[in-house]
Coordinates of C-alpha atoms in Angstrom, one line a residue:
M189 CA 156.2 90.4 98.3
F190 CA 153.2 92.4 96.5
K191 CA 154.1 96.3 96.5
Y192 CA 150.3 97.4 95.4
G193 CA 148.8 95.3 98.3
S194 CA 148.3 98.2 100.6
D195 CA 147.6 101.4 101.7
I196 CA 144.4 102.3 98.9
Y197 CA 142.6 104.8 99.6
F198 CA 138.8 105.5 98.4
T199 CA 139.0 109.7 99.1
P200 CA 137.5 111.9 96.7
N201 CA 141.6 113.0 95.9
T202 CA 142.4 109.5 95.1
S203 CA 142.2 107.9 91.1
H204 CA 140.8 104.7 93.0
G205 CA 137.9 106.8 94.6
K206 CA 136.7 108.7 91.4
I207 CA 137.1 105.1 89.7
V208 CA 135.0 103.4 92.1
D209 CA 132.6 106.5 92.5
R210 CA 131.8 106.1 88.7
V211 CA 130.4 102.8 88.7
A212 CA 127.1 101.9 88.7
D213 CA 125.7 99.7 91.5
G214 CA 124.9 96.6 90.2
S215 CA 127.4 96.4 87.4
K216 CA 129.0 94.0 86.2
V217 CA 132.8 94.3 85.5
L218 CA 136.0 93.6 84.1
E219 CA 139.2 94.3 86.2
F220 CA 143.0 94.5 84.9
G221 CA 145.7 94.7 87.6
C222 CA 142.9 93.3 90.6
A223 CA 146.0 92.9 92.4
T224 CA 144.8 91.8 96.4
G225 CA 141.3 92.9 95.7
Y226 CA 140.9 95.9 97.2
I227 CA 139.1 97.7 94.3
S228 CA 137.1 94.1 93.7
K229 CA 135.9 94.3 97.1
F230 CA 134.5 97.5 97.5
L231 CA 132.4 97.2 94.5
K232 CA 131.1 93.6 95.5
E233 CA 130.8 94.6 98.9
Q234 CA 129.3 98.5 98.6
K235 CA 127.9 98.6 95.2
H236 CA 126.8 94.9 94.9
C237 CA 128.5 94.5 91.6
R238 CA 130.3 91.0 89.6
V239 CA 133.5 92.0 89.3
Y240 CA 136.0 89.4 87.5
G241 CA 139.8 90.3 87.4
A242 CA 142.8 89.8 85.5
E243 CA 146.2 89.9 87.5
I244 CA 149.6 88.6 86.9
S245 CA 151.0 87.8 90.8
R246 CA 149.5 84.5 91.3
E247 CA 150.1 85.3 94.8
A248 CA 147.8 88.2 94.7
L249 CA 145.0 87.0 93.2
T250 CA 144.9 84.3 95.5
E251 CA 143.6 86.8 98.3
A252 CA 141.7 88.6 96.0
S253 CA 139.6 85.8 94.3
Q254 CA 137.6 85.8 97.0
Y255 CA 135.8 88.9 95.7
L256 CA 135.8 88.1 92.0
E257 CA 133.5 86.0 90.2
K258 CA 136.3 84.7 87.6
A259 CA 140.0 85.4 88.5
I260 CA 142.5 84.9 85.7
C261 CA 145.9 84.9 86.2
C262 CA 147.9 86.2 83.5
D263 CA 150.0 89.2 81.5
A264 CA 147.3 91.5 80.4
E265 CA 149.4 91.9 77.0
S266 CA 149.1 87.8 76.5
G267 CA 145.7 87.5 75.4
E268 CA 144.8 84.4 77.9
W269 CA 141.5 86.6 79.7
A270 CA 140.1 87.2 76.0
E271 CA 140.4 83.3 75.8
Q272 CA 138.7 82.7 79.0
L273 CA 136.0 85.6 78.6
Q274 CA 135.0 84.8 75.1
G275 CA 131.5 85.3 74.9
E276 CA 131.5 87.9 78.4
Q277 CA 129.7 91.7 77.7
F278 CA 130.7 94.3 80.7
D279 CA 129.5 97.3 81.8
Y280 CA 132.7 98.6 82.8
I281 CA 136.3 97.9 82.4
L282 CA 138.8 99.1 84.7
F283 CA 142.6 100.2 83.8
A284 CA 143.7 101.9 87.5
D285 CA 147.0 102.4 87.1
I286 CA 148.2 99.8 84.9
L287 CA 148.7 101.3 81.2
E288 CA 152.0 102.8 82.4
H289 CA 152.8 99.5 83.3
L290 CA 152.3 98.1 79.7
R291 CA 154.6 97.6 76.6
D292 CA 151.6 97.9 74.6
P293 CA 149.2 99.5 75.9
K294 CA 146.6 100.2 72.8
A295 CA 147.3 96.8 72.1
V296 CA 145.3 96.1 75.4
L297 CA 142.6 98.6 74.8
E298 CA 141.9 97.8 71.4
R299 CA 141.2 94.3 72.6
A300 CA 139.2 94.9 75.4
V301 CA 136.7 96.9 73.1
N302 CA 135.7 93.7 72.1
F303 CA 133.6 93.2 75.9
L304 CA 132.6 96.2 76.4
K305 CA 128.9 96.4 76.4
D306 CA 127.2 99.4 73.5
D307 CA 126.9 101.7 76.3
G308 CA 129.1 100.4 78.3
C309 CA 133.0 102.4 79.4
V310 CA 136.4 102.1 80.3
I311 CA 137.5 103.7 83.6
V312 CA 141.7 104.3 83.3
S313 CA 143.9 106.7 85.8
V314 CA 147.4 107.6 84.1
P315 CA 150.3 109.7 86.0
N316 CA 151.1 113.0 84.6
I317 CA 154.5 113.1 83.4
T318 CA 154.0 116.6 83.3
H319 CA 153.8 117.7 86.9
S320 CA 155.3 120.6 88.2
D321 CA 157.2 118.8 90.6
L322 CA 158.9 116.5 87.5
I323 CA 159.6 119.9 85.4
L324 CA 161.2 122.0 88.1
K325 CA 163.4 118.7 88.6
M326 CA 164.0 118.3 85.1
L327 CA 165.2 122.1 85.0
Y328 CA 167.6 121.1 87.3
N329 CA 169.0 117.8 85.4
H330 CA 167.9 115.1 87.8
F331 CA 165.2 112.6 86.6
E332 CA 165.2 109.7 89.4
Y333 CA 162.7 107.0 89.7
T334 CA 160.9 106.1 92.9
K335 CA 159.4 103.0 94.1
T336 CA 155.9 104.3 93.7
G337 CA 154.6 106.8 92.4
L338 CA 154.8 109.6 88.9
L339 CA 158.2 107.6 88.4
D340 CA 157.5 104.3 89.5
N341 CA 160.0 102.4 88.7
T342 CA 158.1 99.9 86.7
H343 CA 156.2 103.0 84.5
I344 CA 157.2 102.6 80.8
H345 CA 154.6 104.8 79.1
F346 CA 154.0 108.6 79.8
W347 CA 151.0 111.1 79.3
G348 CA 150.7 114.4 79.5
S349 CA 147.4 116.2 79.2
G350 CA 148.2 116.7 75.6
D351 CA 148.7 113.2 75.1
L352 CA 145.1 111.6 76.4
K353 CA 143.1 112.8 73.2
P354 CA 144.9 111.4 70.5
F355 CA 146.6 108.4 72.2
F356 CA 142.7 107.2 73.5
E357 CA 141.4 108.0 70.0
S358 CA 143.7 106.2 68.3
C359 CA 142.3 103.5 70.4
G360 CA 138.4 103.5 69.1
F361 CA 137.5 105.4 72.7
Y362 CA 136.1 109.1 73.0
I363 CA 137.3 111.2 76.4
A364 CA 133.9 112.2 77.5
V365 CA 134.9 113.0 81.1
L366 CA 138.9 114.5 82.2
D367 CA 138.9 114.1 85.6
G368 CA 142.1 113.9 88.4
T369 CA 143.8 114.4 91.4
I370 CA 145.7 117.4 92.9
M371 CA 149.0 117.8 94.6
P372 CA 150.1 121.0 94.2
V373 CA 154.3 121.9 93.4
G374 CA 156.0 120.6 96.3
S375 CA 153.8 118.2 97.5
T376 CA 154.3 115.1 95.4
E377 CA 157.8 112.4 96.0
Q378 CA 159.6 114.3 93.1
K379 CA 159.4 117.8 95.2
M380 CA 163.0 119.0 95.4
S381 CA 164.3 122.0 98.6
N382 CA 166.6 124.9 98.3
I383 CA 165.5 125.6 94.5
N384 CA 164.2 129.2 93.1
K385 CA 161.1 130.3 93.9
D386 CA 160.2 132.4 91.3
L387 CA 161.0 129.6 89.1
V388 CA 158.9 127.3 91.4
R389 CA 155.9 130.1 91.0
L390 CA 156.2 130.4 87.2
I391 CA 156.2 126.5 86.6
S392 CA 153.1 126.5 89.1
A393 CA 151.3 128.7 86.5
K394 CA 151.3 126.6 83.4
A395 CA 148.1 124.3 82.8
Y396 CA 147.5 120.8 84.7
G397 CA 151.2 121.4 86.8
N398 CA 149.4 120.3 89.9
I399 CA 147.2 117.5 88.5
Y400 CA 148.9 114.0 89.7
Q401 CA 147.2 111.8 88.4
F402 CA 144.5 112.0 85.2
V403 CA 141.6 110.0 85.4
C404 CA 139.3 109.8 82.0
V405 CA 135.8 107.9 81.2
L406 CA 136.6 106.6 77.7
Y407 CA 133.5 105.4 75.5
K408 CA 133.7 103.8 72.0
K409 CA 134.0 106.4 69.7
E410 CA 130.9 105.7 67.5
Y411 CA 128.5 105.1 70.5
A412 CA 130.0 108.9 71.6
K413 CA 128.9 110.0 68.3
Q414 CA 125.3 108.5 68.5
K415 CA 125.3 110.2 71.1
N416 CA 126.8 113.9 70.7
M417 CA 129.1 113.3 73.6
E418 CA 130.8 116.5 74.8
Q419 CA 133.8 116.2 77.0
I420 CA 133.6 117.3 80.6
S421 CA 136.6 118.3 81.7
L422 CA 136.7 118.7 85.4
I423 CA 140.4 119.7 85.8
G424 CA 139.8 123.0 83.5
E425 CA 140.1 124.1 80.3
D426 CA 143.0 123.0 78.3
K427 CA 144.5 126.4 78.1
P428 CA 147.9 127.6 76.7
D429 CA 150.8 127.0 78.9
Y430 CA 151.0 130.4 81.1
M431 CA 155.1 129.9 80.8
Y432 CA 154.5 131.2 77.4
H433 CA 152.8 134.8 78.5
E434 CA 152.9 137.3 80.5
L435 CA 152.9 136.2 84.4
D436 CA 150.3 137.6 86.7
S437 CA 153.3 138.3 89.1
K438 CA 151.0 139.7 92.5
H439 CA 148.4 136.5 91.7
M440 CA 151.4 134.2 91.8
S441 CA 153.4 136.0 94.8
D442 CA 150.2 136.0 97.0
S443 CA 148.5 132.7 96.8
H444 CA 149.4 129.8 98.7
I445 CA 148.7 126.2 99.2
A446 CA 147.8 124.6 102.2
N447 CA 147.4 120.5 102.8
V448 CA 145.1 118.8 105.3
F449 CA 146.1 115.2 105.9
F450 CA 144.1 112.4 107.4
D451 CA 145.7 109.1 108.6
R452 CA 142.7 106.5 108.7
G453 CA 145.1 103.7 110.4
K454 CA 147.8 103.4 107.8
G455 CA 149.6 107.0 108.4
F456 CA 149.5 110.1 106.4
N457 CA 150.0 109.6 102.8
E458 CA 150.3 111.8 99.8
Y459 CA 146.9 110.4 98.6
D460 CA 144.6 111.2 101.1
K461 CA 144.3 114.3 101.3
I462 CA 142.3 117.9 100.8
S463 CA 144.4 121.2 99.6
F464 CA 142.9 124.3 99.3
E465 CA 144.6 127.4 98.3
Y466 CA 144.4 130.8 100.5
M467 CA 145.4 134.6 99.2
G468 CA 147.9 137.3 101.1
E469 CA 148.7 136.2 104.6
E470 CA 145.9 135.4 106.0
L471 CA 145.0 131.8 106.2
L472 CA 141.4 130.8 106.4
S473 CA 140.4 127.2 104.7
G474 CA 136.8 127.3 105.4
R475 CA 135.0 124.0 106.5
I476 CA 136.3 120.7 105.6
T477 CA 134.8 117.1 106.3
I478 CA 137.2 115.0 108.4
P479 CA 136.5 111.5 106.9
A480 CA 134.5 108.8 109.2
D481 CA 137.6 106.5 110.2
C482 CA 139.8 109.2 110.1
R483 CA 142.1 108.7 113.5
A484 CA 145.0 111.3 113.0
V485 CA 145.1 114.9 111.3
R486 CA 148.4 117.1 109.8
F487 CA 147.6 120.1 108.3
D488 CA 150.7 121.9 106.3
P489 CA 149.9 125.6 106.0
Y490 CA 152.7 126.0 103.1
E491 CA 154.5 124.2 100.8
G492 CA 158.4 124.9 99.6
E493 CA 159.3 128.5 101.5
F494 CA 160.2 129.2 105.2
I495 CA 157.5 130.7 107.3
I496 CA 156.8 132.6 110.2
V497 CA 153.0 131.7 112.0
Y498 CA 151.0 133.7 114.1
E499 CA 147.7 132.8 116.0
M500 CA 147.4 129.1 113.9
T501 CA 143.8 128.2 115.3
A502 CA 141.9 125.5 114.7
I503 CA 137.7 125.0 114.9
T504 CA 135.6 122.0 115.1
D505 CA 131.9 121.3 115.5
A506 CA 133.1 119.6 118.8
G507 CA 134.9 122.4 119.9
M508 CA 138.7 123.7 119.6
A509 CA 141.3 121.4 118.0
E510 CA 144.9 121.4 119.7
V511 CA 147.3 122.9 116.9
I512 CA 150.9 121.9 117.5
P513 CA 154.0 122.5 115.3
S514 CA 155.7 119.6 115.0
N515 CA 158.8 120.5 112.8
S516 CA 159.1 124.0 113.8
A517 CA 162.5 125.5 114.8
Y518 CA 161.2 128.2 117.2
S519 CA 157.6 128.4 119.2
S520 CA 156.5 131.1 121.6
D521 CA 154.4 134.1 120.5
F522 CA 154.8 133.0 116.9
V523 CA 156.6 129.8 115.2
F524 CA 159.1 129.6 112.7
F525 CA 159.4 127.0 110.7
N526 CA 163.2 126.4 109.2
T527 CA 162.0 124.0 107.1
T528 CA 160.2 123.4 103.6
D529 CA 157.5 121.2 104.6
P530 CA 156.2 122.7 107.9
Q531 CA 153.6 120.6 109.8
Y532 CA 151.0 120.9 112.4
T533 CA 149.9 118.1 114.0
V534 CA 146.0 118.7 115.2
N535 CA 144.3 116.4 118.1
L536 CA 141.0 116.3 117.6
P537 CA 138.3 116.6 120.0
E538 CA 135.8 113.6 120.0
N539 CA 133.5 113.3 117.3
A540 CA 134.2 116.2 115.2
K541 CA 133.4 116.1 111.8
W542 CA 134.4 119.0 110.2
I543 CA 137.6 121.1 110.9
E544 CA 138.5 125.0 110.2
F545 CA 141.9 126.7 110.1
N546 CA 142.4 130.1 110.5
G547 CA 145.6 132.0 111.0
T548 CA 148.5 134.2 109.3
V549 CA 151.3 132.8 107.4
T550 CA 154.5 135.0 106.3
N551 CA 156.7 133.3 104.0
I552 CA 160.5 135.1 104.4
S553 CA 161.8 133.5 101.3
S554 CA 164.3 136.2 100.5
Q555 CA 167.8 136.1 102.1
R556 CA 167.7 139.2 104.2
L557 CA 164.5 138.9 105.7
Y558 CA 165.7 135.0 106.6
S559 CA 168.7 136.0 107.9
S560 CA 167.5 138.9 109.9
V561 CA 164.7 135.9 111.4
M562 CA 167.4 133.6 112.1
S563 CA 169.7 135.9 113.6
F564 CA 166.9 136.7 116.0
I565 CA 165.9 133.3 116.2
E566 CA 169.9 132.8 117.7
T567 CA 169.1 136.0 119.4
I568 CA 166.0 134.5 121.3
S569 CA 167.7 131.3 121.7
A570 CA 170.9 132.2 123.0
E571 CA 169.1 133.5 125.9
K572 CA 166.3 130.4 125.8
A573 CA 170.0 128.3 125.9
E574 CA 171.0 130.9 128.8
K575 CA 167.9 130.6 130.6
N576 CA 167.5 126.9 130.2
K577 CA 171.0 126.9 131.7
L578 CA 170.2 128.6 134.8
L579 CA 166.9 126.8 135.0
T580 CA 169.2 123.3 134.5
V581 CA 171.2 124.7 137.8
M582 CA 168.7 126.1 139.5
D583 CA 166.8 122.2 138.9
E584 CA 170.1 120.7 139.8
K585 CA 170.5 122.8 143.2
D586 CA 167.0 121.7 143.8
R587 CA 167.4 118.2 143.1
L588 CA 170.6 118.5 145.3
Y589 CA 168.8 120.2 148.1
N590 CA 166.2 117.2 147.4
E591 CA 168.6 114.7 147.7
L592 CA 170.7 116.7 150.6
K593 CA 167.7 116.7 153.1
A594 CA 165.9 113.2 151.4
A595 CA 169.7 112.4 152.9
D596 CA 169.2 113.9 156.4
D597 CA 166.0 112.9 156.9
E598 CA 167.1 109.6 155.8
N599 CA 170.1 110.3 158.3
L600 CA 168.3 111.6 160.8
Q601 CA 165.8 108.8 160.5
S602 CA 168.9 106.1 160.8
V603 CA 170.4 108.0 164.0
I604 CA 167.1 107.6 165.5
S605 CA 166.2 104.0 164.4
E606 CA 170.1 103.4 166.0
K607 CA 169.2 105.3 169.5
D608 CA 166.0 103.6 169.6
R609 CA 167.9 100.1 168.6
L610 CA 170.8 100.6 171.4
Y611 CA 167.8 102.0 174.0
S612 CA 166.2 99.3 173.2
E613 CA 169.1 96.8 173.5
L614 CA 170.4 99.1 176.8
K615 CA 167.0 98.1 178.0
A616 CA 166.9 94.5 177.1
A617 CA 170.6 94.4 178.7
D618 CA 170.0 97.0 181.4
E619 CA 166.6 94.6 182.1
E620 CA 168.3 91.4 181.6
K621 CA 171.2 92.7 184.2
L622 CA 168.7 93.8 186.7
Q623 CA 166.9 90.5 186.7
S624 CA 170.5 88.6 186.7
V625 CA 171.1 90.8 190.0
I626 CA 167.4 90.4 191.3
S627 CA 168.3 86.7 191.1
E628 CA 171.8 86.1 192.2
K629 CA 170.4 88.9 195.1
D630 CA 168.0 86.4 195.6
R631 CA 170.4 83.4 195.1
L632 CA 172.8 85.5 198.1
Y633 CA 169.6 85.9 199.8
S634 CA 168.2 82.6 200.2
E635 CA 171.8 81.1 200.7
L636 CA 172.4 83.2 203.5
K637 CA 169.2 82.9 205.0
A638 CA 170.1 79.0 204.8
A639 CA 173.0 80.2 206.5
D640 CA 172.4 82.3 209.1
E641 CA 169.9 80.3 209.8
K642 CA 172.3 77.2 210.0
K643 CA 174.5 79.1 212.0
L644 CA 171.2 80.3 214.2
Y645 CA 170.7 76.6 215.0
D646 CA 173.9 76.4 215.5
V647 CA 173.9 78.7 218.5
V648 CA 170.7 78.2 219.2
N649 CA 171.8 74.4 220.0
A650 CA 175.0 75.5 221.2
R651 CA 173.4 78.5 223.3
D652 CA 170.9 75.5 224.7
S653 CA 173.7 73.2 225.1
F654 CA 176.1 76.1 226.9
Y655 CA 173.0 76.6 228.7
S656 CA 172.1 73.4 229.8
D657 CA 175.7 73.3 230.7
L658 CA 176.0 76.0 232.3
K659 CA 172.7 74.8 234.3
A660 CA 173.9 71.6 235.4
E661 CA 176.9 73.4 236.5
E662 CA 174.7 76.2 238.4
T663 CA 172.8 73.5 239.9
V664 CA 175.9 71.6 241.4
K665 CA 177.1 74.8 242.8
L666 CA 173.7 75.9 244.4
S667 CA 173.7 72.6 245.6
N668 CA 176.9 72.6 247.3
I669 CA 176.3 76.4 248.4
G670 CA 172.6 75.1 249.7
S671 CA 174.2 72.1 251.2
E672 CA 176.9 74.4 252.9
I673 CA 174.4 76.9 253.9
N674 CA 172.4 74.1 255.6
L675 CA 175.2 73.1 257.1
C676 CA 175.9 76.4 258.2
K677 CA 172.3 76.9 259.4
N678 CA 172.2 73.2 260.7
E679 CA 175.6 74.9 263.2
L680 CA 174.3 77.5 263.8
M681 CA 171.4 76.9 265.1
G682 CA 172.5 74.1 267.0
K683 CA 174.6 76.8 268.4
M684 CA 171.7 78.7 269.1
E685 CA 170.3 76.0 270.8
T686 CA 173.2 75.4 272.6
V687 CA 173.4 79.7 273.5
I688 CA 169.6 79.1 274.3
I689 CA 170.4 76.3 276.7
N690 CA 173.2 78.2 278.1
Q691 CA 171.4 81.0 278.3
N692 CA 168.6 78.8 280.2
K693 CA 171.1 77.5 282.4
V694 CA 172.9 80.4 283.1
F695 CA 169.5 82.4 283.7
A696 CA 170.4 83.0 287.0
Y697 CA 173.9 84.3 286.6
N698 CA 175.3 87.3 286.9
S699 CA 174.3 90.0 285.1
N700 CA 177.7 90.2 283.3
E701 CA 177.5 87.2 281.8
K702 CA 173.9 87.3 281.3
A703 CA 174.8 90.3 278.8
E704 CA 177.6 88.5 277.3
L705 CA 175.0 85.8 276.3
I706 CA 172.9 88.0 275.4
R707 CA 175.1 89.8 272.8
Q708 CA 176.1 86.2 271.1
R709 CA 173.1 86.0 270.6
D710 CA 171.9 89.3 268.9
E711 CA 174.9 88.2 267.1
A712 CA 174.2 84.6 266.2
L713 CA 170.6 86.3 264.8
R714 CA 172.5 89.6 263.3
Q715 CA 174.5 86.8 261.4
L716 CA 171.5 84.7 260.6
E717 CA 169.7 87.6 259.3
E718 CA 172.7 88.5 256.6
I719 CA 172.2 84.9 255.3
R720 CA 168.7 85.4 254.8
N721 CA 169.5 88.7 253.1
S722 CA 172.1 87.2 250.9
R723 CA 171.7 86.3 247.1
C724 CA 173.1 83.0 247.7
W725 CA 170.4 82.3 250.1
K726 CA 167.7 83.9 247.8
I727 CA 169.2 82.1 244.7
T728 CA 169.1 78.6 246.0
S729 CA 165.6 79.2 247.8
P730 CA 164.4 77.3 245.1
L731 CA 166.7 74.3 245.8
R732 CA 166.0 74.5 249.4
H733 CA 162.5 74.3 248.4
I734 CA 163.3 71.5 246.1
G735 CA 165.4 69.7 248.3
N736 CA 162.7 69.9 251.7
I737 CA 160.3 68.1 248.9
F738 CA 163.3 65.5 248.5
G739 CA 164.0 65.5 252.2
R740 CA 160.2 65.4 253.0
K741 CA 159.9 62.1 250.4
K742 CA 162.9 60.5 252.0

């Protein structure tokens, strides 16, 4: 995988940003080491340039070719590119972070001058081997290559500020503009921690110690002489090294560097940031422009020491921004950073175009002050830990209470549900039993009714049979009694007639005999009256009536 194909930015404090900024619109450009075409793309699309490119990686060149007038796959030191570009003349020839990778960069520059128009220029960028972070590291006996950066593991040539002029003049060029990108001590990939602070201040005071890359605009020596060019240095005059002179200790102790990093979609990096200096403990950044494509902001208020920060704020044109310490050891009334790389995460309000930081920063570089702060922090932390334990216990108590309450509520609801279920079951069972009892009652009632009706019918039949039998028997008896009565009646009537006859016969008899006859008559009448008043006589009255009817019929 090609390692230089991404994370390229064109901001003011990057070498690529400074290079493309110096290319005029509509120019004809030759770019050495065009990689995947990020610079070529910018020049073609933004500045309408015609770009030719030379690149050793065929994979990278394939991607870059869509932006190139001519794509040449070759080693810049092979000379093949010169053969393919015979007769071409360019307004600009670019070596953006290329010369340090070449075995003989002088030979390449000497050949390239033949393809440059008389008033054309070469723009190069090279790393500064004398950056303060590298000097400090070497003072501690370290010289360490990295994947990218000042000591990229593919770099084979190095320059300091004092080497640039003689080197480029030997190649036939004059440095018209000397520029560079700035990264303060302690902010590069070569930074060290836990080093002597006085030594850091001493090394930081040297000229060009914070220059990360040099960017040089070169013209042909003859043309520069003809135009009476004077070198323009945008990174200060080449001052003598401060390390060999008396140091302004107050300035060094009171001067600090803060960095504002911008994430444009590929994370925070050392190339896309703005650095500013502030004096003493009062940090005031002034207005810092926020890039239009910025997605996030990080603020590093100090480099290389432990600090305490009070009331850090950030204001923008769209309102206050939220400033959150991201790697602090303690945060309450103040923020303590137990790290030499303190950082804040900044949450910007929508549509913010600039930002300004303000706060109070105190470094605690002395061991005594650091120990006091750590002791205080430990005490506060212990108290906070106890408080957190108490809060944890209270939270656990509340959790258990809520769980028990929830369990009780659940149990109560379960009991209520069970009660309702049992009630419903009992009600259903009772209704079923009641219906069963009612059905059984109806069944028994029907059976009893049927039995009673049958019994009643049998009783009625028996009664009717008995009544019929009794009536028949009584009829027979009454008939016999009637017959007997009639016989008696007839006998009495006969006797009465006999008496009457005899009475008439003996009417002339004497009075005694007459009286006896009268007595017998009265006795016969009395008996007859008793018969007529008797129950049998009355009962048999209908039978006698019937008998008389049948007797008359006969």
